[in-house]
PDB file of C-alpha atoms in Angstrom:
ATOM      1  CA  MET A   1      97.593  65.768 127.997  1.00 51.00           C
ATOM      2  CA  LYS A   2      95.666  66.267 124.748  1.00 56.00           C
ATOM      3  CA  ARG A   3      93.300  68.672 126.460  1.00 59.00           C
ATOM      4  CA  LEU A   4      96.198  70.771 127.801  1.00 48.00           C
ATOM      5  CA  LEU A   5      97.841  70.841 124.373  1.00 46.00           C
ATOM      6  CA  ALA A   6      94.592  71.853 122.681  1.00 52.00           C
ATOM      7  CA  ARG A   7      94.120  74.745 125.129  1.00 55.00           C
ATOM      8  CA  ARG A   8      97.561  76.129 124.375  1.00 54.00           C
ATOM      9  CA  LEU A   9      97.534  75.758 120.589  1.00 50.00           C
ATOM     10  CA  TRP A  10      95.867  79.170 120.187  1.00 51.00           C
ATOM     11  CA  LEU A  11      99.114  80.732 121.447  1.00 50.00           C
ATOM     12  CA  LEU A  12     101.157  79.463 118.520  1.00 47.00           C
ATOM     13  CA  PRO A  13      99.736  81.727 115.771  1.00 56.00           C
ATOM     14  CA  MET A  14      99.933  84.761 118.050  1.00 52.00           C
ATOM     15  CA  ALA A  15     103.508  84.025 119.043  1.00 48.00           C
ATOM     16  CA  LEU A  16     104.477  83.525 115.410  1.00 46.00           C
ATOM     17  CA  ALA A  17     102.781  86.778 114.384  1.00 50.00           C
ATOM     18  CA  LEU A  18     104.608  88.704 117.109  1.00 48.00           C
ATOM     19  CA  ALA A  19     107.916  87.125 116.207  1.00 47.00           C
ATOM     20  CA  LEU A  20     107.479  88.155 112.595  1.00 48.00           C
ATOM     21  CA  LEU A  21     106.250  91.595 113.590  1.00 50.00           C
ATOM     22  CA  PHE A  22     109.233  92.422 115.764  1.00 50.00           C
ATOM     23  CA  ALA A  23     111.944  90.394 114.026  1.00 47.00           C
ATOM     24  CA  ASP A  24     115.294  92.134 113.648  1.00 42.00           C
ATOM     25  CA  GLY A  25     114.016  95.382 115.172  1.00 44.00           C
ATOM     26  CA  GLU A  26     111.962  96.174 112.078  1.00 49.00           C
ATOM     27  CA  ALA A  27     108.779  97.172 113.940  1.00 51.00           C
ATOM     28  CA  GLY A  28     107.674 100.681 113.141  1.00 53.00           C
ATOM     29  CA  LYS A  29     109.731 100.920 109.965  1.00 64.00           C
ATOM     30  CA  PRO A  30     107.977 101.136 106.604  1.00 68.00           C
ATOM     31  CA  ARG A  31     107.519  97.721 105.063  1.00 80.00           C
ATOM     32  CA  LYS A  32     107.447  96.962 101.366  1.00 89.00           C
ATOM     33  CA  PHE A  33     104.614  94.999  99.848  1.00 92.00           C
ATOM     34  CA  SER A  34     104.281  93.370  96.453  1.00 93.00           C
ATOM     35  CA  SER A  35     100.968  95.119  95.796  1.00 94.00           C
ATOM     36  CA  GLU A  36      98.394  97.446  97.302  1.00 94.00           C
ATOM     37  CA  GLN A  37      96.196  94.426  97.961  1.00 95.00           C
ATOM     38  CA  ALA A  38      99.027  92.706  99.851  1.00 95.00           C
ATOM     39  CA  ARG A  39      99.416  95.831 102.013  1.00 94.00           C
ATOM     40  CA  ARG A  40      95.682  95.903 102.770  1.00 94.00           C
ATOM     41  CA  ASP A  41      95.602  92.166 103.488  1.00 96.00           C
ATOM     42  CA  GLU A  42      98.470  92.477 105.986  1.00 96.00           C
ATOM     43  CA  ALA A  43      96.800  95.428 107.700  1.00 95.00           C
ATOM     44  CA  MET A  44      93.546  93.456 108.005  1.00 96.00           C
ATOM     45  CA  ARG A  45      95.379  90.389 109.319  1.00 97.00           C
ATOM     46  CA  LEU A  46      97.051  92.488 112.006  1.00 97.00           C
ATOM     47  CA  PHE A  47      93.769  94.249 112.806  1.00 96.00           C
ATOM     48  CA  ASP A  48      92.114  90.861 113.348  1.00 97.00           C
ATOM     49  CA  LEU A  49      95.039  89.803 115.545  1.00 97.00           C
ATOM     50  CA  ALA A  50      94.665  92.998 117.588  1.00 97.00           C
ATOM     51  CA  GLN A  51      90.956  92.309 118.037  1.00 96.00           C
ATOM     52  CA  ALA A  52      91.733  88.793 119.288  1.00 97.00           C
ATOM     53  CA  TYR A  53      94.247  90.193 121.767  1.00 97.00           C
ATOM     54  CA  GLY A  54      91.675  92.730 122.933  1.00 96.00           C
ATOM     55  CA  ARG A  55      89.048  90.041 123.523  1.00 96.00           C
ATOM     56  CA  LYS A  56      91.549  88.221 125.727  1.00 96.00           C
ATOM     57  CA  GLY A  57      92.358  91.380 127.693  1.00 96.00           C
ATOM     58  CA  MET A  58      95.882  91.598 126.263  1.00 96.00           C
ATOM     59  CA  VAL A  59      95.842  95.392 125.813  1.00 96.00           C
ATOM     60  CA  LYS A  60      99.587  95.893 125.287  1.00 97.00           C
ATOM     61  CA  GLU A  61      99.722  93.257 122.565  1.00 97.00           C
ATOM     62  CA  SER A  62      96.607  94.714 120.965  1.00 97.00           C
ATOM     63  CA  ALA A  63      98.174  98.200 120.985  1.00 97.00           C
ATOM     64  CA  ASP A  64     101.381  96.836 119.454  1.00 97.00           C
ATOM     65  CA  ALA A  65      99.476  95.138 116.643  1.00 97.00           C
ATOM     66  CA  LEU A  66      97.332  98.224 115.981  1.00 97.00           C
ATOM     67  CA  GLU A  67     100.464 100.385 115.951  1.00 97.00           C
ATOM     68  CA  GLU A  68     101.790  98.192 113.159  1.00 97.00           C
ATOM     69  CA  VAL A  69      98.471  98.567 111.335  1.00 97.00           C
ATOM     70  CA  ALA A  70      98.824 102.355 111.668  1.00 97.00           C
ATOM     71  CA  VAL A  71     102.339 102.189 110.213  1.00 96.00           C
ATOM     72  CA  ILE A  72     101.226 100.023 107.288  1.00 96.00           C
ATOM     73  CA  ALA A  73      98.070 102.062 106.673  1.00 94.00           C
ATOM     74  CA  ASP A  74      99.633 105.444 107.360  1.00 94.00           C
ATOM     75  CA  ASP A  75      97.150 107.107 104.984  1.00 94.00           C
ATOM     76  CA  ASN A  76      94.073 105.717 106.769  1.00 95.00           C
ATOM     77  CA  PRO A  77      92.547 107.891 109.514  1.00 96.00           C
ATOM     78  CA  ASP A  78      90.595 104.944 110.961  1.00 96.00           C
ATOM     79  CA  ALA A  79      93.824 102.991 111.459  1.00 96.00           C
ATOM     80  CA  GLN A  80      95.333 105.981 113.260  1.00 97.00           C
ATOM     81  CA  TYR A  81      92.247 106.396 115.451  1.00 96.00           C
ATOM     82  CA  HIS A  82      92.102 102.723 116.479  1.00 96.00           C
ATOM     83  CA  ALA A  83      95.823 102.692 117.258  1.00 97.00           C
ATOM     84  CA  GLY A  84      95.307 105.782 119.424  1.00 97.00           C
ATOM     85  CA  MET A  85      92.448 104.138 121.321  1.00 96.00           C
ATOM     86  CA  ALA A  86      94.512 101.003 121.893  1.00 97.00           C
ATOM     87  CA  HIS A  87      97.446 103.060 123.154  1.00 97.00           C
ATOM     88  CA  LEU A  88      95.089 104.880 125.540  1.00 97.00           C
ATOM     89  CA  GLN A  89      93.819 101.565 126.920  1.00 96.00           C
ATOM     90  CA  ALA A  90      97.416 100.397 127.344  1.00 96.00           C
ATOM     91  CA  GLY A  91      98.314 103.604 129.191  1.00 96.00           C
ATOM     92  CA  ASN A  92     100.545 105.046 126.450  1.00 96.00           C
ATOM     93  CA  LEU A  93      99.162 108.579 126.382  1.00 96.00           C
ATOM     94  CA  ALA A  94     101.928 110.105 124.238  1.00 97.00           C
ATOM     95  CA  ASP A  95     101.493 107.424 121.568  1.00 97.00           C
ATOM     96  CA  ALA A  96      97.700 107.825 121.704  1.00 97.00           C
ATOM     97  CA  LYS A  97      97.985 111.585 121.158  1.00 97.00           C
ATOM     98  CA  ARG A  98     100.472 111.098 118.298  1.00 97.00           C
ATOM     99  CA  ARG A  99      98.086 108.753 116.485  1.00 97.00           C
ATOM    100  CA  TRP A 100      95.051 110.993 117.046  1.00 96.00           C
ATOM    101  CA  VAL A 101      96.932 114.046 115.767  1.00 96.00           C
ATOM    102  CA  LYS A 102      97.786 112.085 112.625  1.00 96.00           C
ATOM    103  CA  CYS A 103      94.155 110.941 112.314  1.00 96.00           C
ATOM    104  CA  VAL A 104      92.848 114.503 112.360  1.00 95.00           C
ATOM    105  CA  ALA A 105      95.608 115.661 110.015  1.00 96.00           C
ATOM    106  CA  LEU A 106      94.448 113.048 107.501  1.00 96.00           C
ATOM    107  CA  ASP A 107      90.754 113.832 107.995  1.00 95.00           C
ATOM    108  CA  PRO A 108      89.889 116.989 109.971  1.00 93.00           C
ATOM    109  CA  ALA A 109      86.249 115.851 110.290  1.00 92.00           C
ATOM    110  CA  HIS A 110      87.251 112.516 111.876  1.00 86.00           C
ATOM    111  CA  ASN A 111      86.385 112.811 115.562  1.00 72.00           C
ATOM    112  CA  THR A 112      85.053 109.362 116.474  1.00 62.00           C
TER     113      THR A 112
END
């Protein structure tokens, strides 16, 4: 029983993060942060979560988390690029194109 519980404990932080991310239909809407550092910290936390999802083959969840990073860091071309790549892997071509267009609009020299 302990072994089964230990194997499933990794799900709890991910489930909590998703619940907070999509609570009350707020996903995709601009969020307010107490400081610039708080905004960057949240973007990095979500980026790390997306990477963990990707390592587990959970491409839709990874794309959702990277989309939130792109919303939070809307002035960062790297965030837009990574969200576009995640959307491509998840099969969301329209969302991938939208993020890449924004990436190039922010930095015309950004191509990889």
